[in-house]
mmCIF file of C-alpha atoms and ligand atoms in Angstrom:
data_model
loop_
_atom_site.group_PDB
_atom_site.id
_atom_site.type_symbol
_atom_site.label_atom_id
_atom_site.label_comp_id
_atom_site.label_asym_id
_atom_site.label_seq_id
_atom_site.Cartn_x
_atom_site.Cartn_y
_atom_site.Cartn_z
ATOM 1 C CA MET Y 1 -38.885 -1.337 -14.706
ATOM 2 C CA ARG Y 2 -40.344 1.558 -16.633
ATOM 3 C CA ILE Y 3 -38.930 5.094 -16.444
ATOM 4 C CA GLU Y 4 -41.937 7.440 -16.427
ATOM 5 C CA ARG Y 5 -40.399 10.781 -15.490
ATOM 6 C CA ILE Y 6 -36.922 12.284 -15.481
ATOM 7 C CA GLU Y 7 -35.898 15.398 -13.598
ATOM 8 C CA LEU Y 8 -32.585 17.081 -14.241
ATOM 9 C CA ARG Y 9 -30.990 19.711 -12.018
ATOM 10 C CA LEU Y 10 -27.868 21.815 -12.250
ATOM 11 C CA VAL Y 11 -26.647 22.147 -8.681
ATOM 12 C CA ARG Y 12 -23.850 24.035 -6.932
ATOM 13 C CA LEU Y 13 -22.568 23.444 -3.410
ATOM 14 C CA PRO Y 14 -19.755 25.226 -1.563
ATOM 15 C CA LEU Y 15 -16.933 22.924 -0.460
ATOM 16 C CA VAL Y 16 -16.129 22.788 3.240
ATOM 17 C CA ARG Y 17 -12.464 23.224 2.301
ATOM 18 C CA PHE Y 18 -10.848 24.179 -0.999
ATOM 19 C CA PHE Y 19 -9.516 21.353 -3.130
ATOM 20 C CA GLU Y 20 -6.429 21.802 -5.288
ATOM 21 C CA THR Y 21 -5.132 19.454 -7.975
ATOM 22 C CA SER Y 22 -2.577 19.886 -10.735
ATOM 23 C CA PHE Y 23 -5.298 21.700 -12.698
ATOM 24 C CA GLY Y 24 -6.184 24.285 -10.111
ATOM 25 C CA ARG Y 25 -7.949 25.148 -6.872
ATOM 26 C CA VAL Y 26 -11.722 24.975 -6.414
ATOM 27 C CA TYR Y 27 -13.952 26.314 -3.644
ATOM 28 C CA ASP Y 28 -17.265 24.868 -4.803
ATOM 29 C CA ARG Y 29 -18.584 22.058 -6.955
ATOM 30 C CA THR Y 30 -21.106 22.279 -9.775
ATOM 31 C CA PHE Y 31 -22.746 19.039 -10.908
ATOM 32 C CA LEU Y 32 -26.038 17.569 -12.151
ATOM 33 C CA VAL Y 33 -28.557 15.556 -10.185
ATOM 34 C CA THR Y 34 -30.972 13.215 -11.929
ATOM 35 C CA LYS Y 35 -34.208 11.907 -10.481
ATOM 36 C CA LEU Y 36 -36.152 9.087 -12.100
ATOM 37 C CA ASP Y 37 -39.732 8.104 -11.307
ATOM 38 C CA GLY Y 38 -41.242 4.784 -12.253
ATOM 39 C CA GLU Y 39 -43.967 2.486 -10.969
ATOM 40 C CA GLY Y 40 -44.395 4.432 -7.747
ATOM 41 C CA ALA Y 41 -40.708 4.715 -6.850
ATOM 42 C CA SER Y 42 -38.229 7.602 -7.156
ATOM 43 C CA ALA Y 43 -34.496 7.282 -7.522
ATOM 44 C CA TYR Y 44 -31.429 9.495 -7.848
ATOM 45 C CA GLY Y 45 -28.206 9.767 -9.753
ATOM 46 C CA GLU Y 46 -25.391 12.303 -9.914
ATOM 47 C CA CYS Y 47 -23.453 13.419 -12.969
ATOM 48 C CA VAL Y 48 -19.803 13.919 -11.969
ATOM 49 C CA ALA Y 49 -18.925 16.216 -14.875
ATOM 50 C CA ASP Y 50 -17.567 19.525 -13.597
ATOM 51 C CA ASP Y 51 -18.267 23.044 -14.879
ATOM 52 C CA ASN Y 52 -14.906 22.957 -16.673
ATOM 53 C CA PRO Y 53 -13.285 20.417 -19.051
ATOM 54 C CA TYR Y 54 -10.057 20.004 -17.033
ATOM 55 C CA TYR Y 55 -10.455 16.495 -15.615
ATOM 56 C CA SER Y 56 -12.635 15.260 -18.460
ATOM 57 C CA SER Y 57 -13.811 16.736 -21.762
ATOM 58 C CA GLU Y 58 -17.388 16.499 -20.488
ATOM 59 C CA THR Y 59 -18.812 19.452 -18.558
ATOM 60 C CA THR Y 60 -22.096 20.138 -16.789
ATOM 61 C CA ASP Y 61 -23.261 22.003 -19.910
ATOM 62 C CA THR Y 62 -22.358 19.214 -22.361
ATOM 63 C CA ALA Y 63 -23.960 16.653 -20.076
ATOM 64 C CA TRP Y 64 -27.112 18.778 -19.756
ATOM 65 C CA GLN Y 65 -27.343 19.053 -23.528
ATOM 66 C CA ILE Y 66 -26.636 15.381 -24.279
ATOM 67 C CA ILE Y 67 -29.000 14.124 -21.588
ATOM 68 C CA SER Y 68 -31.864 16.451 -22.596
ATOM 69 C CA GLN Y 69 -31.605 16.118 -26.328
ATOM 70 C CA PHE Y 70 -30.304 12.601 -26.928
ATOM 71 C CA LEU Y 71 -30.370 10.337 -23.867
ATOM 72 C CA VAL Y 72 -33.793 11.094 -22.378
ATOM 73 C CA PRO Y 73 -35.548 9.995 -25.613
ATOM 74 C CA LEU Y 74 -33.666 6.659 -25.453
ATOM 75 C CA VAL Y 75 -34.791 5.753 -21.926
ATOM 76 C CA LEU Y 76 -37.989 7.678 -21.079
ATOM 77 C CA GLY Y 77 -41.012 5.404 -21.300
ATOM 78 C CA VAL Y 78 -38.857 2.369 -21.991
ATOM 79 C CA SER Y 79 -39.406 -0.833 -20.022
ATOM 80 C CA PHE Y 80 -36.159 -2.432 -18.918
ATOM 81 C CA ALA Y 81 -36.051 -5.969 -17.539
ATOM 82 C CA HIS Y 82 -32.858 -5.056 -15.706
ATOM 83 C CA PRO Y 83 -30.787 -1.862 -15.291
ATOM 84 C CA ARG Y 84 -27.819 -3.514 -16.982
ATOM 85 C CA GLU Y 85 -29.727 -2.907 -20.243
ATOM 86 C CA VAL Y 86 -29.704 0.864 -19.872
ATOM 87 C CA PHE Y 87 -26.109 1.499 -20.963
ATOM 88 C CA SER Y 88 -26.578 -0.482 -24.173
ATOM 89 C CA ALA Y 89 -29.871 1.320 -24.859
ATOM 90 C CA MET Y 90 -27.807 4.527 -25.085
ATOM 91 C CA HIS Y 91 -25.165 2.955 -27.325
ATOM 92 C CA ARG Y 92 -25.842 5.065 -30.415
ATOM 93 C CA VAL Y 93 -24.674 8.140 -28.525
ATOM 94 C CA ARG Y 94 -20.902 8.003 -28.620
ATOM 95 C CA GLY Y 95 -18.873 8.848 -25.542
ATOM 96 C CA HIS Y 96 -20.470 11.172 -22.965
ATOM 97 C CA HIS Y 97 -20.041 8.534 -20.271
ATOM 98 C CA MET Y 98 -20.651 10.927 -17.392
ATOM 99 C CA ALA Y 99 -23.952 12.012 -18.928
ATOM 100 C CA LYS Y 100 -24.947 8.381 -19.503
ATOM 101 C CA ALA Y 101 -23.910 7.328 -15.991
ATOM 102 C CA ALA Y 102 -26.162 9.974 -14.430
ATOM 103 C CA LEU Y 103 -29.195 8.201 -15.907
ATOM 104 C CA GLU Y 104 -27.843 4.660 -15.757
ATOM 105 C CA MET Y 105 -26.929 4.783 -12.077
ATOM 106 C CA ALA Y 106 -30.294 6.304 -11.163
ATOM 107 C CA ALA Y 107 -31.914 3.410 -13.058
ATOM 108 C CA TRP Y 108 -30.059 0.922 -10.827
ATOM 109 C CA ASP Y 109 -31.288 2.822 -7.775
ATOM 110 C CA LEU Y 110 -34.839 2.726 -9.151
ATOM 111 C CA TYR Y 111 -34.641 -1.020 -9.771
ATOM 112 C CA ALA Y 112 -33.237 -1.761 -6.313
ATOM 113 C CA ARG Y 113 -35.929 0.406 -4.670
ATOM 114 C CA GLN Y 114 -38.633 -1.392 -6.615
ATOM 115 C CA GLN Y 115 -37.213 -4.702 -5.400
ATOM 116 C CA GLY Y 116 -36.986 -3.267 -1.866
ATOM 117 C CA VAL Y 117 -33.316 -4.224 -1.501
ATOM 118 C CA PRO Y 118 -30.072 -2.278 -0.987
ATOM 119 C CA LEU Y 119 -28.383 -1.362 -4.252
ATOM 120 C CA ARG Y 120 -25.342 -3.460 -3.350
ATOM 121 C CA HIS Y 121 -27.453 -6.607 -3.544
ATOM 122 C CA VAL Y 122 -28.305 -6.024 -7.196
ATOM 123 C CA LEU Y 123 -24.769 -4.867 -8.060
ATOM 124 C CA GLY Y 124 -23.210 -8.053 -6.660
ATOM 125 C CA GLY Y 125 -21.642 -6.546 -3.546
ATOM 126 C CA VAL Y 126 -20.251 -8.888 -0.912
ATOM 127 C CA ARG Y 127 -19.478 -6.478 1.944
ATOM 128 C CA ALA Y 128 -21.610 -4.408 4.318
ATOM 129 C CA GLU Y 129 -18.802 -1.907 4.932
ATOM 130 C CA VAL Y 130 -15.948 -0.593 2.847
ATOM 131 C CA ALA Y 131 -12.466 0.716 3.647
ATOM 132 C CA ALA Y 132 -12.150 4.492 3.372
ATOM 133 C CA GLY Y 133 -9.198 6.479 2.073
ATOM 134 C CA VAL Y 134 -8.778 10.209 1.578
ATOM 135 C CA SER Y 135 -7.485 12.376 -1.222
ATOM 136 C CA ILE Y 136 -5.607 15.399 0.123
ATOM 137 C CA GLY Y 137 -5.233 18.305 -2.264
ATOM 138 C CA ILE Y 138 -2.163 20.443 -2.818
ATOM 139 C CA GLN Y 139 -1.689 22.755 0.176
ATOM 140 C CA ASP Y 140 -0.084 26.169 0.630
ATOM 141 C CA SER Y 141 2.817 24.743 2.619
ATOM 142 C CA LEU Y 142 4.382 21.442 3.664
ATOM 143 C CA GLU Y 143 3.448 22.330 7.227
ATOM 144 C CA GLN Y 144 -0.231 22.517 6.261
ATOM 145 C CA LEU Y 145 0.083 19.205 4.446
ATOM 146 C CA GLY Y 146 1.424 17.626 7.622
ATOM 147 C CA GLU Y 147 -1.525 18.985 9.596
ATOM 148 C CA ARG Y 148 -4.042 17.640 7.077
ATOM 149 C CA VAL Y 149 -2.498 14.168 7.033
ATOM 150 C CA ALA Y 150 -2.459 14.088 10.842
ATOM 151 C CA ALA Y 151 -6.147 15.087 10.980
ATOM 152 C CA GLU Y 152 -7.236 12.462 8.431
ATOM 153 C CA LEU Y 153 -5.272 9.683 10.164
ATOM 154 C CA ALA Y 154 -6.858 10.715 13.459
ATOM 155 C CA ASP Y 155 -10.273 10.306 11.818
ATOM 156 C CA GLY Y 156 -9.378 6.687 11.020
ATOM 157 C CA TYR Y 157 -8.747 6.797 7.259
ATOM 158 C CA ARG Y 158 -6.932 3.710 6.048
ATOM 159 C CA ARG Y 159 -5.001 5.221 3.186
ATOM 160 C CA ILE Y 160 -3.674 8.670 2.430
ATOM 161 C CA LYS Y 161 -3.449 9.963 -1.128
ATOM 162 C CA ILE Y 162 -1.751 13.253 -1.808
ATOM 163 C CA LYS Y 163 -2.076 15.218 -4.994
ATOM 164 C CA VAL Y 164 1.241 15.968 -6.660
ATOM 165 C CA LYS Y 165 2.516 18.136 -9.511
ATOM 166 C CA PRO Y 166 5.967 19.308 -10.599
ATOM 167 C CA GLY Y 167 7.332 21.331 -7.679
ATOM 168 C CA TRP Y 168 5.047 19.595 -5.132
ATOM 169 C CA ASP Y 169 6.058 15.944 -5.191
ATOM 170 C CA VAL Y 170 9.262 14.456 -3.741
ATOM 171 C CA GLU Y 171 9.448 16.934 -0.840
ATOM 172 C CA ALA Y 172 5.774 16.428 -0.003
ATOM 173 C CA VAL Y 173 6.083 12.634 0.001
ATOM 174 C CA SER Y 174 9.319 12.809 1.944
ATOM 175 C CA LEU Y 175 7.710 14.972 4.626
ATOM 176 C CA VAL Y 176 4.756 12.609 5.027
ATOM 177 C CA ARG Y 177 7.034 9.560 5.270
ATOM 178 C CA GLU Y 178 9.334 11.262 7.787
ATOM 179 C CA ARG Y 179 6.488 12.400 9.962
ATOM 180 C CA PHE Y 180 4.088 9.446 9.715
ATOM 181 C CA GLY Y 181 6.263 6.434 8.892
ATOM 182 C CA PRO Y 182 5.037 3.438 6.873
ATOM 183 C CA ILE Y 183 1.353 4.427 6.519
ATOM 184 C CA PRO Y 184 -0.499 3.301 3.355
ATOM 185 C CA LEU Y 185 0.425 6.216 1.090
ATOM 186 C CA MET Y 186 -0.013 7.023 -2.596
ATOM 187 C CA VAL Y 187 0.116 10.006 -4.912
ATOM 188 C CA ASP Y 188 -2.109 11.265 -7.751
ATOM 189 C CA ALA Y 189 -0.642 13.512 -10.465
ATOM 190 C CA ASN Y 190 -3.740 14.062 -12.627
ATOM 191 C CA ALA Y 191 -1.601 13.879 -15.762
ATOM 192 C CA ALA Y 192 0.877 16.577 -14.696
ATOM 193 C CA TYR Y 193 4.050 14.854 -15.981
ATOM 194 C CA ARG Y 194 5.575 13.730 -19.265
ATOM 195 C CA LEU Y 195 7.538 10.615 -20.104
ATOM 196 C CA GLU Y 196 10.709 12.751 -20.054
ATOM 197 C CA ASP Y 197 10.102 13.137 -16.290
ATOM 198 C CA ALA Y 198 10.681 9.393 -15.730
ATOM 199 C CA GLY Y 199 14.009 10.038 -14.001
ATOM 200 C CA HIS Y 200 12.392 12.528 -11.663
ATOM 201 C CA LEU Y 201 9.425 10.259 -10.907
ATOM 202 C CA ALA Y 202 11.847 7.410 -10.093
ATOM 203 C CA LYS Y 203 12.914 9.505 -7.094
ATOM 204 C CA LEU Y 204 9.573 8.484 -5.569
ATOM 205 C CA ASP Y 205 10.462 4.761 -5.761
ATOM 206 C CA PRO Y 206 12.407 4.630 -2.446
ATOM 207 C CA PHE Y 207 9.311 5.872 -0.548
ATOM 208 C CA ASN Y 208 7.398 2.615 -1.033
ATOM 209 C CA LEU Y 209 4.220 4.218 -2.265
ATOM 210 C CA MET Y 210 1.238 1.938 -2.873
ATOM 211 C CA MET Y 211 1.018 3.467 -6.348
ATOM 212 C CA ILE Y 212 1.322 6.602 -8.439
ATOM 213 C CA GLU Y 213 -1.982 7.529 -10.061
ATOM 214 C CA GLN Y 214 -2.206 8.912 -13.602
ATOM 215 C CA PRO Y 215 1.252 10.468 -13.931
ATOM 216 C CA LEU Y 216 1.001 11.033 -17.713
ATOM 217 C CA ASP Y 217 -1.537 12.366 -20.177
ATOM 218 C CA TYR Y 218 -5.282 11.830 -19.702
ATOM 219 C CA ASP Y 219 -5.766 9.541 -22.699
ATOM 220 C CA ASP Y 220 -2.350 7.917 -22.824
ATOM 221 C CA ILE Y 221 -1.573 4.222 -22.546
ATOM 222 C CA ALA Y 222 1.709 3.682 -24.448
ATOM 223 C CA ASP Y 223 3.795 6.214 -22.508
ATOM 224 C CA HIS Y 224 2.461 4.873 -19.215
ATOM 225 C CA ALA Y 225 3.654 1.416 -20.294
ATOM 226 C CA ALA Y 226 7.103 2.854 -21.034
ATOM 227 C CA LEU Y 227 7.102 4.677 -17.687
ATOM 228 C CA GLN Y 228 5.985 1.586 -15.762
ATOM 229 C CA ARG Y 229 9.025 -0.258 -17.136
ATOM 230 C CA GLN Y 230 11.217 2.418 -15.545
ATOM 231 C CA LEU Y 231 9.547 2.558 -12.115
ATOM 232 C CA THR Y 232 9.320 0.062 -9.290
ATOM 233 C CA THR Y 233 6.256 1.940 -7.947
ATOM 234 C CA ALA Y 234 3.013 0.569 -9.400
ATOM 235 C CA ILE Y 235 1.176 2.872 -11.791
ATOM 236 C CA CYS Y 236 -2.596 3.184 -11.310
ATOM 237 C CA LEU Y 237 -4.645 4.647 -14.147
ATOM 238 C CA ASP Y 238 -7.632 6.944 -13.631
ATOM 239 C CA GLU Y 239 -8.300 9.383 -16.519
ATOM 240 C CA SER Y 240 -6.936 6.991 -19.191
ATOM 241 C CA ILE Y 241 -9.509 4.304 -18.387
ATOM 242 C CA HIS Y 242 -12.745 5.542 -19.930
ATOM 243 C CA SER Y 243 -14.219 2.169 -20.908
ATOM 244 C CA VAL Y 244 -13.842 -1.556 -20.370
ATOM 245 C CA ARG Y 245 -11.892 -1.711 -23.615
ATOM 246 C CA SER Y 246 -9.400 0.979 -22.628
ATOM 247 C CA GLY Y 247 -8.956 -0.925 -19.365
ATOM 248 C CA ARG Y 248 -8.198 -4.107 -21.276
ATOM 249 C CA ASP Y 249 -5.789 -2.255 -23.583
ATOM 250 C CA ALA Y 250 -3.962 -0.753 -20.607
ATOM 251 C CA LEU Y 251 -3.586 -4.146 -18.929
ATOM 252 C CA ASP Y 252 -2.463 -5.808 -22.183
ATOM 253 C CA ALA Y 253 0.151 -3.061 -22.628
ATOM 254 C CA LYS Y 254 1.241 -3.342 -18.958
ATOM 255 C CA ALA Y 255 0.613 0.378 -18.612
ATOM 256 C CA CYS Y 256 -0.565 -0.042 -14.998
ATOM 257 C CA ARG Y 257 -0.807 -2.605 -12.202
ATOM 258 C CA ILE Y 258 -3.875 -1.120 -10.521
ATOM 259 C CA ILE Y 259 -7.038 0.544 -11.835
ATOM 260 C CA ASN Y 260 -9.144 3.291 -10.263
ATOM 261 C CA ILE Y 261 -12.823 2.758 -11.133
ATOM 262 C CA LYS Y 262 -15.168 5.739 -11.246
ATOM 263 C CA PRO Y 263 -18.585 4.798 -12.584
ATOM 264 C CA GLY Y 264 -19.073 8.277 -14.086
ATOM 265 C CA ARG Y 265 -15.939 7.895 -16.184
ATOM 266 C CA VAL Y 266 -16.886 4.531 -17.683
ATOM 267 C CA GLY Y 267 -20.631 5.046 -18.190
ATOM 268 C CA GLY Y 268 -22.224 3.750 -15.019
ATOM 269 C CA HIS Y 269 -22.570 0.735 -12.763
ATOM 270 C CA ALA Y 270 -22.875 -1.957 -15.449
ATOM 271 C CA GLU Y 271 -19.643 -0.928 -17.168
ATOM 272 C CA SER Y 272 -17.932 -0.579 -13.784
ATOM 273 C CA ILE Y 273 -18.915 -4.140 -12.920
ATOM 274 C CA ARG Y 274 -17.541 -5.379 -16.251
ATOM 275 C CA LEU Y 275 -14.269 -3.533 -15.675
ATOM 276 C CA HIS Y 276 -14.117 -4.827 -12.103
ATOM 277 C CA ASP Y 277 -14.628 -8.401 -13.338
ATOM 278 C CA LEU Y 278 -12.020 -8.041 -16.077
ATOM 279 C CA CYS Y 279 -9.466 -6.833 -13.527
ATOM 280 C CA ALA Y 280 -10.404 -9.621 -11.108
ATOM 281 C CA ALA Y 281 -9.857 -12.235 -13.828
ATOM 282 C CA ARG Y 282 -6.372 -10.810 -14.377
ATOM 283 C CA GLN Y 283 -5.593 -10.482 -10.657
ATOM 284 C CA VAL Y 284 -5.401 -6.707 -10.939
ATOM 285 C CA PRO Y 285 -6.702 -4.930 -7.833
ATOM 286 C CA VAL Y 286 -9.123 -2.035 -8.243
ATOM 287 C CA TRP Y 287 -10.292 0.732 -5.946
ATOM 288 C CA HIS Y 288 -13.127 3.218 -6.115
ATOM 289 C CA GLY Y 289 -12.237 6.770 -7.092
ATOM 290 C CA GLY Y 290 -14.022 9.914 -6.004
ATOM 291 C CA MET Y 291 -15.159 13.085 -7.780
ATOM 292 C CA LEU Y 292 -16.072 15.281 -4.795
ATOM 293 C CA GLU Y 293 -19.574 13.816 -4.995
ATOM 294 C CA SER Y 294 -22.506 14.943 -2.930
ATOM 295 C CA GLY Y 295 -24.114 12.303 -0.766
ATOM 296 C CA ILE Y 296 -26.090 11.012 -3.750
ATOM 297 C CA GLY Y 297 -23.065 10.018 -5.814
ATOM 298 C CA ARG Y 298 -21.190 9.058 -2.641
ATOM 299 C CA ALA Y 299 -23.892 6.557 -1.655
ATOM 300 C CA HIS Y 300 -23.772 5.026 -5.148
ATOM 301 C CA ASN Y 301 -19.979 4.738 -4.815
ATOM 302 C CA LEU Y 302 -20.234 2.925 -1.487
ATOM 303 C CA HIS Y 303 -22.580 0.307 -2.897
ATOM 304 C CA LEU Y 304 -20.319 -0.309 -5.894
ATOM 305 C CA SER Y 305 -17.254 -0.463 -3.620
ATOM 306 C CA SER Y 306 -18.751 -3.491 -1.883
ATOM 307 C CA LEU Y 307 -17.869 -5.727 -4.858
ATOM 308 C CA PRO Y 308 -15.106 -8.249 -4.054
ATOM 309 C CA ASN Y 309 -12.211 -6.940 -6.178
ATOM 310 C CA PHE Y 310 -12.401 -3.439 -4.688
ATOM 311 C CA SER Y 311 -9.567 -4.687 -2.502
ATOM 312 C CA LEU Y 312 -7.802 -1.379 -1.796
ATOM 313 C CA PRO Y 313 -9.277 1.541 0.197
ATOM 314 C CA GLY Y 314 -11.047 3.981 -2.132
ATOM 315 C CA ASP Y 315 -11.545 7.743 -2.269
ATOM 316 C CA VAL Y 316 -14.836 7.137 -0.470
ATOM 317 C CA ALA Y 317 -14.734 9.482 2.490
ATOM 318 C CA ALA Y 318 -17.239 11.015 4.911
ATOM 319 C CA SER Y 319 -19.778 13.573 3.610
ATOM 320 C CA ARG Y 320 -18.684 16.193 6.121
ATOM 321 C CA ARG Y 321 -15.236 16.498 4.538
ATOM 322 C CA TYR Y 322 -16.997 17.992 1.494
ATOM 323 C CA TYR Y 323 -20.385 19.600 2.161
ATOM 324 C CA GLN Y 324 -22.106 20.853 5.302
ATOM 325 C CA PRO Y 325 -24.921 20.247 5.012
ATOM 326 C CA ASP Y 326 -24.828 17.583 2.334
ATOM 327 C CA LEU Y 327 -27.891 16.806 0.186
ATOM 328 C CA ILE Y 328 -28.621 13.613 2.135
ATOM 329 C CA GLU Y 329 -29.505 12.436 5.620
ATOM 330 C CA PRO Y 330 -28.033 10.772 7.446
ATOM 331 C CA GLY Y 331 -24.598 11.876 6.281
ATOM 332 C CA ILE Y 332 -22.065 9.250 5.331
ATOM 333 C CA GLU Y 333 -19.628 8.795 8.181
ATOM 334 C CA VAL Y 334 -16.360 7.004 8.636
ATOM 335 C CA GLN Y 335 -16.006 4.886 11.763
ATOM 336 C CA PRO Y 336 -12.948 5.116 14.029
ATOM 337 C CA ASP Y 337 -11.674 1.907 12.386
ATOM 338 C CA GLY Y 338 -11.656 3.620 8.979
ATOM 339 C CA MET Y 339 -14.607 1.678 7.597
ATOM 340 C CA ILE Y 340 -17.808 3.151 6.152
ATOM 341 C CA PRO Y 341 -21.008 1.097 6.463
ATOM 342 C CA VAL Y 342 -22.844 0.744 3.143
ATOM 343 C CA PRO Y 343 -26.312 2.302 3.670
ATOM 344 C CA ASP Y 344 -28.833 -0.412 4.409
ATOM 345 C CA GLY Y 345 -32.190 0.840 3.101
ATOM 346 C CA PRO Y 346 -33.682 0.163 -0.342
ATOM 347 C CA GLY Y 347 -31.669 1.471 -3.296
ATOM 348 C CA ILE Y 348 -28.839 3.832 -2.392
ATOM 349 C CA GLY Y 349 -30.309 3.794 1.120
ATOM 350 C CA VAL Y 350 -30.093 7.503 1.945
ATOM 351 C CA TYR Y 351 -32.753 10.223 2.102
ATOM 352 C CA VAL Y 352 -32.301 13.077 -0.338
ATOM 353 C CA MET Y 353 -33.320 16.337 1.347
ATOM 354 C CA GLU Y 354 -35.429 17.878 -1.415
ATOM 355 C CA ASP Y 355 -35.448 21.311 0.273
ATOM 356 C CA ARG Y 356 -31.647 21.448 0.287
ATOM 357 C CA LEU Y 357 -31.555 20.183 -3.279
ATOM 358 C CA GLU Y 358 -34.005 22.913 -4.312
ATOM 359 C CA LYS Y 359 -31.914 25.570 -2.551
ATOM 360 C CA ALA Y 360 -28.746 24.442 -4.349
ATOM 361 C CA THR Y 361 -30.443 24.259 -7.766
ATOM 362 C CA LEU Y 362 -29.379 26.709 -10.492
ATOM 363 C CA ARG Y 363 -31.481 25.223 -13.283
ATOM 364 C CA ARG Y 364 -34.114 22.517 -13.539
ATOM 365 C CA ALA Y 365 -35.800 20.564 -16.334
ATOM 366 C CA GLU Y 366 -38.474 17.902 -16.334
ATOM 367 C CA PHE Y 367 -39.225 15.264 -18.934
ATOM 368 C CA VAL Y 368 -42.483 13.329 -18.863
ATOM 369 C CA LEU Y 369 -44.158 10.940 -21.231
HETATM 370 O O1 OSB S 1 -8.220 12.442 -9.840
HETATM 371 O O2 OSB S 1 -9.169 11.268 -8.384
HETATM 372 C C1 OSB S 1 -9.077 12.331 -8.984
HETATM 373 C C2 OSB S 1 -11.474 14.896 -7.497
HETATM 374 C C3 OSB S 1 -11.971 15.479 -8.644
HETATM 375 C C4 OSB S 1 -11.500 15.056 -9.866
HETATM 376 C C5 OSB S 1 -10.532 14.054 -9.939
HETATM 377 C C6 OSB S 1 -10.047 13.462 -8.801
HETATM 378 C C7 OSB S 1 -10.497 13.918 -7.550
HETATM 379 C C8 OSB S 1 -9.994 13.431 -6.282
HETATM 380 C C9 OSB S 1 -10.871 13.632 -5.088
HETATM 381 O O3 OSB S 1 -8.903 12.935 -6.130
HETATM 382 C C10 OSB S 1 -11.486 12.386 -4.616
HETATM 383 C C11 OSB S 1 -12.574 12.694 -3.635
HETATM 384 O O4 OSB S 1 -12.244 12.940 -2.466
HETATM 385 O O5 OSB S 1 -13.749 12.664 -4.022
HETATM 386 MG MG1 MG S 2 -7.214 10.571 -9.933
#
């Protein structure tokens, strides 16, 4: 597989509904789209960095700069026997996993398209459909939260995650439990608490949550281990797991019992597979996180979610919850049973609507041999 052309776009799409986490409320999403051409095929990737450094230190601008100046020269014109070689080809650039993943994941799509098979076949997927969960942002009132949960359950979603922060936690969980009973329920704090809040967080224990995601700081492992010792609820790490090694360190330290895998955060599909395998070997379940992706990133996520140890429903929801229209056709839809079929065509298996992509583009660059 030889990468002959790389196109990079800065894209912005309005969200169907605002999304609020412990770091603020957003009404639109800015991200990068990559397109690779090689040997007659074209393929796509999405860079999940945001236009601010609140979830991750990477932003759309840092990713643009790193991709253009340092990563493109390491992959353009290079012949790869397999896309698993792409991440290591970029090894001399430290960090910048979201930037790397935008190229690496597109390379997997390119390879699968050249082979004429769905991406999941080359990733090692074992399922043709995956269980969908939803991430519900912080709302203006508990009443609104109740309405959102009811609507998502009616759409079939198999797990509800609610975002929490100090002042929007125990009452929110309590309301959902009272109103909806023993549904699969979890919370995500996006690093909004400190170890001193352990006593407060223990008030969530009686609610039998599946897990609490990333309660403490974005790069912390040791305090999470101390917190896990004080909670019966399982801790799941998201932000803290930025590589296979940090995943191993977290498991060794018993800082979590579950790991959220986002390929953007760890540098792409190959690193995600390695992390998935490490967790499987240690009987630690994983699930696929979400970053408000457009249909391009969403399709990639579905294929990766078909690997065997993605045993819990992920944040892999229907396109129409996020963007209308999305950049792809057909949109990704959740079935009444809460499952999403993994697209069946070659590569990511969805059509990218180039006219919509062009309309959403703020900036474009092209790199050719
Ligand atoms: O922490 O999982 C997170 C969205 C943006 C950044 C971080 C996170 C999220 C979500 C939304 O929870 C998941 C989704 O629906 O894509
Ligand atoms: Mg999270």
